Amino acid sequence: MKILVTVKEVGTVEDEFDIEGTTIADRSLNVDLNEWDDYAIEEAVQLQEAGIADEVVAVTIGPEDCEQTIRQALAKGADRAIRVWDDAIADSDLLDVGAKTEILGAVVEDEAPDLVLTGVQADDDSFGATGVSVADAVGYEWAAVVNHLEREFDDAVSLRRELEGGVEELTTVELPAVLTIQTGINEPRYASLRGIRQAQRKELAVADLAELGIDEDTVEPTLELTEMYEPESESDVTVWEGGADDTASELAALLREKGVAQ
Amino acid sequence: MTDVLVVAEHRRGEVRDASYEVITAGRELAAETGGELHVAVISGTVDGFAEKCNRDGVDAVHTVDHGEEFNHGVYSQTVTKLFDELAPQYVLVPNSVNGLDYAPAVANRLGLPIVTDTIDLESDGDALTATREMYGGKVETTVALEGEAVVTIRGAEWPAAEGTGDATVESFDPEIDESALGSNVTGFEEVAGGDVDISDAEVLVSVGRGIDEEENLEIIRDLADALGATVSSSRPIVDNGWLPKNRQVGQSGKVVTPDVYIAIGISGAVQHVAGMKGSDTIVAINTDPNAPIMDIADYAIHDDLFDVVPALTAEFQ
Ligand SMILES: Cc1cc2nc3c(=O)[nH]c(=O)nc-3n(C[C@H](O)[C@H](O)[C@H](O)COP(=O)(O)OP(=O)(O)OC[C@H]3O[C@@H](n4cnc5c(N)ncnc54)[C@H](O)[C@@H]3O)c2cc1C
């Protein structure tokens, strides 16, 4: 069985940050592997270690800068990676779900995996919709927010979907399928030094839109990011100032007033 | 005219509250241009659900009597066909786990843009402006689009629709392609049981990823002991296996309403806040003054939890 894992380098915002137009200033941004994708990679690698998958391929949409992050997937055990980038993508502030669907859908069609694992959402833009959209576009089955996968694959796979309020749904899904993976499904490994060294030698192919047979117009976003600002605080929070001893005793006084620990 | 189609959500025989909130969002959008508000109830005891969804301002309820529980194949086929039939401008769906399990497929099939997890909407009948958050709630953004769209609505941002409407209730009977239904729900399970029920606690000392290491939980336990409080947590602590699932506060954990909720090293992601915003008094201890938890906290300390928590424990020993 072949597994394709979609991974994304996400921006993480510093405690103090500046907004420039409709983006966060570069100096206030760090980058990281999307948390949910880390669990998706781990699940794929575990299926490979269990002898269920023979190949794990990671795919990302991103500029050359993000190769460091993508190599984390290789260092953790993916066999090879594909990075898709194009000037037409670089021009847009916000790659919407439709554009991502075109791109990732083309890669799924090329690679024809039995299983595609994506994160439930990306930590930065949090659309949470790409996996299901890609599944529908390529005619695969799907399941969103999967937090347990049985290690038995036939024509179908049994899994659990995590609903709200501590309720899980038990579902079977026919293959091929796209599953969006929820945190907590496994314990993602750290990349070992050996893994990191090996990752340097693994294939990281780069493709542009033309190579995927995608017309530039089809990835033109239909959503336009028009504003970005810090949310207005709704509460009138009382902030205690001073050293830890001072603030702790303010809080202690409040707790005593509320009848706590008496 | 901005006609709106809202798709209601139900589980195990109950209409979920999110449905009524989406009806309100739909009513506001439709009202802006004098459009109609349609509601779809799909699967389950649809007539009963239709009665519940017939709230003030709803023009028509369409019932699709097919299967008991949610099946994303049935939902995506049905909503696509209803869209073709009614030609609404917007399809509104709760931004729930199940909403996200079919709305993207509907958008894809119809070739429409999708905007998820919206917290505000405005439309002039053609251009839609949606407000949503990015970067874990640290910034708000507006996105604009023209024409029709599928939109998912964040919970608790719009009030639940009330009152009884005078909607027409019509059964809609699309031909479902059974061969295209490749997923099958076989059951449900409650998973957050166990010895402690954090939803009963009067005081919760709740810990998040700021605690860094499992060993450090000791200082949280010490504080809880000193206060006679119960320990709860955000999701990453449970994901790491440091505390059992029954301690998790939030959308996929427990909803808690203690007198005092002390959020320690918790950023206040929307899925966490969904579980604790009903607390009487919320105290946040967090190094980041811009953490979203500050928006709902009553009291805050912008400082290192490793300094503040032991000092606080000492106050009670
Ligand atoms: C479908 C779905 C369901 C989910 N359900 C839930 C749920 O039920 N419950 C839940 O909690 N989450 C849930 N989540 C996850 C949620 O999106 C967040 O990832 C999670 O709540 C973040 O937890 P956190 O605040 O502990 O961690 P982070 O967001 O990483 O925040 C850590 C905070 O600690 C602060 N900090 C760091 N070091 C220190 C220090 N030394 N002193 C003081 N402060 C410090 C940081 O400034 C930061 O604000 C769900 C997500 C999805 C997609």
XYZ file of C-alpha atoms and ligand atoms in Angstrom:
632
model
C 0.000 0.000 0.000
C 1.161 3.493 -0.793
C 0.449 6.425 1.511
C 0.637 10.074 0.573
C 0.911 12.545 3.460
C 0.277 16.223 2.917
C 2.452 18.468 5.043
C 2.644 22.193 5.487
C 5.104 24.599 6.973
C 3.064 27.014 9.050
C 3.895 30.411 10.419
C 3.849 30.842 14.188
C 3.443 34.288 15.660
C 5.687 35.763 18.358
C 4.116 37.095 21.559
C 4.648 40.651 20.322
C 4.020 41.064 16.622
C 3.425 43.580 13.868
C 0.964 43.400 11.041
C 1.917 44.782 7.651
C -1.094 45.105 5.402
C -2.708 41.687 5.269
C 0.274 39.716 6.550
C 2.228 39.357 9.767
C 5.629 41.022 9.470
C 8.340 38.495 8.730
C 10.284 39.533 11.805
C 7.347 38.484 14.029
C 6.960 35.081 12.404
C 8.666 31.782 13.013
C 7.988 28.627 11.066
C 7.206 25.113 12.112
C 5.812 21.866 10.785
C 2.042 21.993 11.153
C 1.173 20.207 14.404
C -1.624 18.106 12.877
C 0.591 17.014 9.983
C 3.176 15.715 12.429
C 0.592 13.207 13.659
C -0.328 12.330 10.070
C 3.316 11.575 9.252
C 3.662 9.460 12.369
C 0.560 7.452 11.509
C 1.886 6.785 7.989
C 5.308 5.779 9.259
C 3.760 3.452 11.832
C 1.725 1.789 9.091
C 4.931 1.323 7.165
C 6.692 -0.154 10.194
C 3.748 -2.503 10.677
C 4.321 -3.783 7.141
C 1.028 -2.367 5.917
C 2.438 0.418 3.768
C 5.335 -0.089 1.373
C 5.865 3.531 0.531
C 5.229 6.844 2.271
C 5.421 9.977 0.158
C 5.158 13.474 1.618
C 3.823 16.352 -0.442
C 3.848 20.043 0.321
C 2.958 23.289 -1.371
C 5.617 25.837 -0.546
C 8.687 27.803 -1.596
C 12.236 26.520 -1.407
C 12.589 28.041 2.062
C 10.304 25.425 3.505
C 12.456 22.462 2.505
C 14.013 22.362 5.970
C 10.587 21.751 7.442
C 9.599 19.189 4.831
C 12.768 17.270 5.453
C 11.410 16.617 8.931
C 8.905 14.291 7.295
C 11.765 12.495 5.546
C 13.794 12.393 8.748
C 10.875 10.746 10.535
C 10.617 8.034 7.921
C 8.852 9.184 4.750
C 10.589 7.692 1.706
C 10.507 10.704 -0.558
C 8.913 14.108 -0.852
C 7.402 16.343 -3.488
C 7.319 20.107 -3.230
C 5.000 22.061 -5.486
C 5.678 25.715 -6.146
C 5.097 28.232 -8.868
C 5.304 31.982 -9.358
C 1.558 31.957 -9.827
C 1.202 30.609 -6.274
C 3.802 32.965 -4.804
C 1.734 35.956 -5.880
C -1.199 35.212 -3.655
C -1.653 36.132 0.034
C -4.046 33.326 0.674
C -4.096 30.049 -1.123
C -7.706 29.042 -0.684
C -9.178 25.567 -0.372
C -10.088 25.423 -4.056
C -6.537 26.220 -5.181
C -5.031 23.708 -2.752
C -7.503 21.138 -4.007
C -6.394 21.637 -7.610
C -2.739 21.236 -6.707
C -2.948 18.381 -4.223
C -5.595 16.666 -6.336
C -3.193 16.632 -9.290
C -0.478 15.087 -7.120
C -2.890 12.427 -5.830
C -3.827 11.594 -9.411
C -0.155 11.290 -10.378
C 0.843 9.212 -7.393
C -2.353 7.151 -7.096
C -1.872 6.318 -3.399
C -4.242 3.962 -1.571
C -4.418 6.287 1.384
C -3.903 10.007 1.773
C -3.345 11.368 5.278
C -3.672 15.082 5.972
C -3.794 17.069 9.192
C -7.281 18.064 10.397
C -6.283 21.688 9.892
C -3.293 23.931 9.381
C -2.333 25.882 12.454
C -2.024 29.187 10.586
C -5.068 29.637 8.349
C -7.187 26.894 10.024
C -9.468 26.184 7.082
C -9.839 22.535 8.042
C -11.368 21.762 4.670
C -8.639 20.738 2.264
C -8.537 16.994 2.940
C -12.239 16.425 2.320
C -12.230 18.731 -0.686
C -9.307 16.872 -2.281
C -10.997 13.522 -1.627
C -14.127 14.653 -3.390
C -12.169 16.123 -6.295
C -10.297 12.888 -7.010
C -13.217 10.573 -6.276
C -11.728 9.042 -3.109
C -13.695 8.235 0.031
C -12.825 10.242 3.139
C -13.189 10.767 6.863
C -12.557 13.985 8.774
C -11.087 14.215 12.285
C -9.811 10.673 12.660
C -8.302 9.817 16.035
C -7.904 6.076 15.703
C -7.145 3.798 12.782
C -7.387 0.014 12.911
C -4.260 -1.658 11.632
C -6.249 -3.913 9.316
C -6.838 -2.818 5.790
C -8.949 -4.709 3.365
C -11.017 -2.900 0.784
C -12.033 -0.719 3.685
C -10.596 0.564 6.938
C -12.278 0.899 10.334
C -11.585 4.067 12.209
C -12.840 6.443 14.853
C -13.842 10.010 14.274
C -13.710 12.351 17.216
C -16.960 14.276 17.508
C -17.740 16.983 20.035
C -18.265 16.437 23.757
C -16.213 13.281 24.267
C -18.179 11.218 21.750
C -16.409 9.127 19.132
C -17.991 7.749 15.980
C -17.015 4.315 14.702
C -16.932 4.243 10.942
C -15.726 2.093 8.083
C -14.407 3.804 5.005
C -13.694 2.220 1.642
C -10.286 2.627 0.072
C -8.797 4.563 -1.572
C -9.483 7.289 0.948
C -8.339 10.588 2.383
C -8.289 10.740 6.188
C -7.756 13.946 8.124
C -5.752 13.138 11.224
C -6.425 14.559 14.678
C -3.761 15.167 17.316
C -3.540 12.486 19.997
C -3.975 9.600 17.531
C -0.369 8.586 18.257
C 2.779 9.977 19.784
C 4.848 11.661 17.081
C 8.525 10.757 17.242
C 11.399 13.149 17.252
C 13.623 12.796 14.208
C 16.766 10.897 15.178
C 20.170 12.195 14.137
C 20.455 9.221 11.839
C 17.061 10.026 10.371
C 18.087 13.610 9.815
C 21.276 12.496 8.039
C 19.372 10.040 5.883
C 16.802 12.672 5.005
C 19.473 14.692 3.266
C 19.919 11.885 0.762
C 16.259 11.208 0.124
C 14.558 12.473 -2.992
C 12.823 15.841 -2.735
C 11.276 16.451 -6.134
C 10.084 19.903 -7.145
C 7.158 20.404 -9.476
C 5.550 23.504 -10.899
C 1.988 23.875 -12.083
C 2.786 23.086 -15.710
C 4.423 19.814 -14.722
C 1.269 18.848 -12.870
C -0.821 19.785 -15.872
C -2.540 22.598 -13.973
C -3.597 25.778 -15.657
C -2.519 28.898 -13.721
C -6.041 30.290 -13.787
C -7.456 27.345 -11.897
C -5.362 28.061 -8.816
C -6.300 31.710 -8.765
C -7.901 32.140 -5.348
C -11.578 33.021 -5.280
C -11.144 34.420 -1.791
C -9.343 37.656 -1.252
C -7.765 38.463 2.077
C -8.867 42.042 2.595
C -7.902 42.919 6.161
C -5.848 41.663 9.063
C -5.911 43.217 12.521
C -5.593 42.376 16.186
C -8.954 41.365 17.620
C -10.512 43.848 19.994
C -10.560 42.539 23.498
C -14.113 41.988 24.653
C -13.415 41.659 28.337
C -12.285 44.243 30.800
C -9.602 42.050 32.225
C -7.860 43.173 35.395
C -4.141 42.645 34.918
C -2.083 42.383 38.083
C 1.360 43.885 37.759
C 4.549 43.352 39.685
C 6.764 40.448 40.603
C 5.469 36.915 40.944
C 5.083 37.292 44.729
C 2.955 40.394 44.332
C 0.741 39.019 41.609
C 0.394 35.702 43.425
C -0.779 37.445 46.572
C -3.295 39.522 44.596
C -4.647 36.306 43.147
C -4.588 34.633 46.571
C -6.657 37.493 47.959
C -9.183 37.104 45.160
C -9.414 33.359 45.714
C -9.964 33.848 49.466
C -12.657 36.404 48.705
C -14.320 33.768 46.499
C -14.199 31.302 49.367
C -11.554 29.056 47.826
C -9.410 26.968 50.226
C -11.341 27.916 53.355
C -31.722 38.385 -3.720
C -29.729 36.554 -1.176
C -31.476 33.282 -0.568
C -29.766 31.174 2.035
C -29.815 27.433 2.600
C -28.965 26.335 6.137
C -28.222 22.688 6.801
C -29.227 21.647 10.306
C -27.245 19.164 12.357
C -28.450 16.429 14.661
C -26.945 13.514 16.505
C -28.532 10.540 18.215
C -32.030 11.891 17.816
C -31.405 15.473 18.915
C -31.084 18.625 16.861
C -27.775 20.189 17.903
C -27.773 23.770 19.226
C -25.381 24.827 16.486
C -28.274 24.431 14.034
C -30.248 27.242 15.657
C -27.208 29.519 15.647
C -26.690 28.908 11.944
C -30.369 29.688 11.369
C -29.772 33.084 12.994
C -26.711 33.701 10.816
C -28.747 32.692 7.761
C -31.661 34.895 8.725
C -29.377 37.908 9.064
C -27.784 37.280 5.690
C -31.083 36.717 3.928
C -32.633 39.767 5.566
C -29.902 42.059 4.271
C -31.318 41.771 0.771
C -34.820 40.458 1.389
C -33.953 36.891 0.405
C -35.520 33.688 1.656
C -34.227 31.389 4.350
C -34.415 27.669 3.654
C -33.426 24.976 6.139
C -32.586 21.390 5.253
C -32.981 18.557 7.754
C -31.432 15.368 6.506
C -31.805 11.862 7.975
C -33.251 10.803 11.317
C -36.772 11.678 12.457
C -36.993 14.494 9.986
C -40.552 15.620 10.722
C -39.774 16.157 14.379
C -36.539 17.915 13.502
C -38.369 20.098 10.977
C -40.780 21.250 13.670
C -37.864 22.237 15.904
C -36.092 24.059 13.086
C -39.186 25.996 12.108
C -38.067 29.064 14.016
C -38.835 32.704 13.483
C -37.813 33.898 10.034
C -37.501 30.490 8.392
C -39.366 30.427 5.067
C -39.132 26.753 4.191
C -37.879 23.536 5.730
C -36.883 20.714 3.392
C -36.880 17.246 4.887
C -34.857 14.412 3.439
C -35.917 11.129 4.958
C -32.902 8.912 4.379
C -31.094 6.855 7.012
C -30.860 7.509 10.730
C -27.580 9.197 11.463
C -25.239 11.501 9.644
C -23.614 10.018 6.562
C -21.391 12.427 4.651
C -22.219 10.804 1.321
C -25.951 11.316 1.824
C -25.387 14.866 3.025
C -23.125 15.894 0.177
C -25.379 14.402 -2.479
C -28.514 15.882 -0.949
C -27.186 19.370 -0.312
C -25.769 19.524 -3.835
C -29.159 18.593 -5.277
C -31.022 21.015 -3.034
C -28.656 23.732 -4.193
C -29.482 22.947 -7.802
C -33.180 23.023 -7.000
C -33.304 26.166 -4.854
C -30.386 28.146 -6.321
C -29.519 29.918 -3.057
C -26.659 32.368 -2.827
C -25.126 30.828 0.277
C -25.081 27.426 1.932
C -24.487 27.735 5.677
C -23.333 24.803 7.778
C -22.151 24.537 11.405
C -18.376 24.507 11.680
C -18.602 21.214 13.514
C -16.726 17.969 13.058
C -19.532 16.713 10.836
C -19.927 20.037 9.037
C -16.283 19.798 8.055
C -16.887 16.207 6.943
C -19.200 17.183 4.083
C -19.297 20.957 3.429
C -15.923 20.937 1.589
C -17.237 18.159 -0.675
C -20.372 20.172 -1.438
C -18.264 23.220 -2.317
C -16.037 21.126 -4.526
C -18.947 19.522 -6.357
C -20.635 22.814 -6.970
C -17.376 24.538 -7.881
C -17.932 27.119 -5.141
C -15.488 28.741 -2.745
C -15.663 27.639 0.877
C -14.998 29.847 3.894
C -14.808 27.982 7.179
C -15.096 28.918 10.839
C -16.542 32.365 10.216
C -17.363 34.657 13.118
C -19.084 37.436 11.200
C -20.708 37.783 7.777
C -21.887 40.608 5.617
C -23.328 40.520 2.141
C -24.675 43.092 -0.246
C -26.339 40.381 -2.260
C -23.314 39.695 -4.388
C -20.101 40.347 -2.498
C -19.645 38.483 0.771
C -17.265 39.600 3.459
C -16.488 36.978 6.065
C -14.544 37.519 9.256
C -12.404 34.715 10.603
C -9.379 34.183 12.776
C -5.904 33.050 11.872
C -2.813 32.006 13.822
C -4.722 30.427 16.682
C -6.908 33.465 17.263
C -4.070 35.984 17.457
C -5.340 37.923 14.462
C -8.679 38.481 12.827
C -8.995 38.706 9.070
C -11.670 39.544 6.585
C -11.936 37.677 3.325
C -14.066 38.755 0.407
C -15.633 36.776 -2.393
C -18.132 37.323 -5.148
C -21.134 35.219 -5.963
C -22.216 32.012 -4.313
C -20.368 30.263 -1.510
C -20.401 27.549 1.110
C -19.766 28.959 4.561
C -19.272 27.226 7.896
C -20.277 29.062 11.061
C -18.327 29.011 14.313
C -20.351 27.956 17.360
C -21.610 30.474 19.903
C -20.950 33.521 17.707
C -24.584 34.029 16.755
C -27.465 33.635 19.239
C -29.717 30.621 18.805
C -32.835 31.352 16.751
C -36.013 31.282 18.823
C -39.746 31.626 18.320
C -41.939 29.628 15.990
C -41.916 30.428 12.313
C -44.518 29.778 9.662
C -42.308 27.865 7.298
C -43.676 25.512 4.732
C -42.380 22.019 5.348
C -41.705 20.062 2.196
C -40.226 16.684 1.741
C -37.354 16.538 -0.700
C -36.650 13.171 -2.185
C -33.495 13.182 -4.230
C -32.259 10.021 -5.796
C -29.325 8.964 -3.674
C -26.606 7.071 -5.516
C -26.136 4.271 -2.975
C -23.111 2.929 -4.815
C -21.311 6.199 -4.074
C -21.778 5.829 -0.301
C -18.429 4.432 0.700
C -18.508 5.136 4.387
C -20.668 3.647 7.039
C -21.186 4.675 10.668
C -21.301 1.581 12.872
C -21.642 3.112 16.331
C -20.807 5.736 18.917
C -18.853 5.652 22.126
C -18.521 8.016 25.080
C -14.843 8.216 25.898
C -14.333 10.754 28.647
C -15.648 8.746 31.601
C -13.685 7.682 34.679
C -13.184 8.545 38.310
C -13.410 12.340 38.170
C -16.047 14.472 36.558
C -14.412 17.865 36.087
C -17.766 19.352 35.147
C -18.804 19.007 38.812
C -15.787 20.899 40.148
C -16.207 24.323 41.749
C -12.581 25.299 41.316
C -10.431 24.112 38.405
C -6.706 24.527 38.116
C -6.268 23.983 34.397
C -2.922 23.470 32.757
C -1.796 23.837 29.143
C 1.221 23.336 26.937
C 3.082 26.119 28.764
C 3.947 23.504 31.414
C 6.481 22.048 28.982
C 7.242 18.700 30.647
C 5.236 16.034 32.366
C 7.342 16.283 35.561
C 6.344 19.923 35.886
C 2.720 18.917 36.428
C 3.779 18.422 40.037
C 3.581 22.167 40.702
C 0.055 22.186 39.298
C -0.968 19.284 41.528
C 0.560 21.038 44.524
C -1.463 24.139 43.788
C -4.661 22.162 43.303
C -4.057 20.381 46.625
C -3.427 23.630 48.431
C -6.630 25.119 47.023
C -8.742 21.999 47.359
C -9.280 22.282 43.594
C -9.452 19.789 40.738
C -6.850 19.573 37.958
C -8.017 19.875 34.352
C -6.157 20.670 31.149
C -6.114 21.713 27.542
C -5.850 19.131 24.825
C -2.072 18.831 24.273
C -1.614 17.614 27.857
C -4.056 14.774 27.178
C -2.630 14.128 23.688
C 0.765 13.658 25.343
C -0.716 11.115 27.717
C 0.144 13.229 30.766
C -3.453 13.329 31.998
C -6.416 11.112 31.130
C -9.060 12.173 28.621
C -11.604 12.908 31.351
C -9.519 15.943 32.378
C -9.717 17.644 28.971
C -11.705 20.854 28.800
C -13.066 21.928 25.440
C -15.005 21.149 22.326
C -13.928 17.534 22.188
C -13.539 17.260 25.949
C -15.806 18.478 28.738
C -17.785 21.635 29.138
C -17.105 23.036 32.605
C -18.740 25.844 34.571
C -16.791 26.189 37.825
C -16.886 29.232 40.114
C -13.196 29.769 39.405
C -11.181 28.570 36.403
C -7.436 29.193 36.562
C -5.953 28.765 33.064
C -2.222 28.218 33.413
C -0.094 28.269 30.243
C -3.184 27.891 28.052
C -3.462 30.098 24.960
C -7.237 30.000 24.701
C -7.777 28.390 21.305
C -11.418 28.485 20.269
C -11.869 24.760 20.863
C -10.610 25.164 24.405
C -12.666 28.252 25.139
C -15.790 26.413 23.947
C -15.464 24.262 27.056
C -14.810 26.860 29.756
C -16.225 30.208 28.789
C -19.198 29.657 31.073
C -16.929 29.698 34.139
C -17.899 32.333 36.678
C -14.466 33.838 37.206
C -11.605 33.177 34.790
C -7.991 33.813 35.773
C -5.202 33.479 33.191
C -1.530 33.024 33.962
C 0.373 33.388 30.718
C 3.591 35.026 29.558
C 1.904 36.207 26.359
C -0.204 39.346 26.923
C -1.761 38.816 23.477
C -2.882 35.238 24.070
C -6.561 34.910 23.105
C -7.379 33.677 26.630
C -6.954 37.311 27.736
C -10.100 38.196 25.779
C -12.270 36.171 28.098
C -10.247 36.318 31.324
C -11.506 38.426 34.223
C -8.086 38.555 35.876
C -4.670 37.981 34.374
C -1.043 37.690 35.301
C 1.352 38.193 32.400
C 4.214 36.250 33.839
C 6.035 32.949 33.922
C 3.918 30.193 35.430
C 7.042 28.653 36.972
C 7.394 31.768 39.126
C 3.740 32.503 39.806
C 2.364 29.034 40.542
C 4.782 28.111 43.359
C 4.342 31.576 44.864
C 0.589 31.114 44.797
C 0.813 27.661 46.358
C 2.996 29.099 49.128
C 0.239 31.610 49.939
C -2.019 28.742 50.956
C 0.451 26.617 52.906
C -11.408 19.489 15.994
C -10.573 20.020 17.114
C -10.974 19.800 18.429
C -10.199 20.292 19.491
N -10.629 20.103 20.781
C -9.951 20.677 21.810
C -10.406 20.569 23.170
O -11.407 19.927 23.463
N -9.672 21.169 24.137
C -8.537 21.895 23.884
O -7.927 22.433 24.817
N -8.071 21.985 22.617
C -8.750 21.392 21.586
N -8.254 21.494 20.318
C -6.883 22.018 20.130
C -6.781 23.519 20.121
O -6.951 23.964 18.790
C -5.384 23.968 20.609
O -4.395 23.320 19.859
C -5.125 23.689 22.081
O -6.216 24.111 22.877
C -3.876 24.429 22.530
O -3.588 24.094 23.872
P -2.705 25.050 24.804
O -3.409 26.337 24.979
O -2.382 24.270 26.025
O -1.359 25.190 23.966
P -0.769 26.419 23.162
O -1.766 26.974 22.219
O 0.532 25.971 22.645
O -0.543 27.529 24.287
C 0.431 27.480 25.285
C 0.399 28.808 26.027
O 1.304 28.756 27.107
C 1.945 29.991 27.234
N 3.202 29.741 27.932
C 4.297 29.093 27.477
N 5.248 29.034 28.414
C 4.751 29.657 29.511
C 5.254 29.920 30.833
N 6.472 29.498 31.201
N 4.479 30.598 31.694
C 3.248 31.026 31.327
N 2.713 30.796 30.111
C 3.457 30.124 29.219
C 2.113 30.468 25.824
O 2.256 31.885 25.789
C 0.814 29.993 25.162
O -0.181 30.994 25.216
C -9.007 20.999 19.237
C -8.611 21.220 17.906
C -9.383 20.737 16.855
C -8.946 21.015 15.452
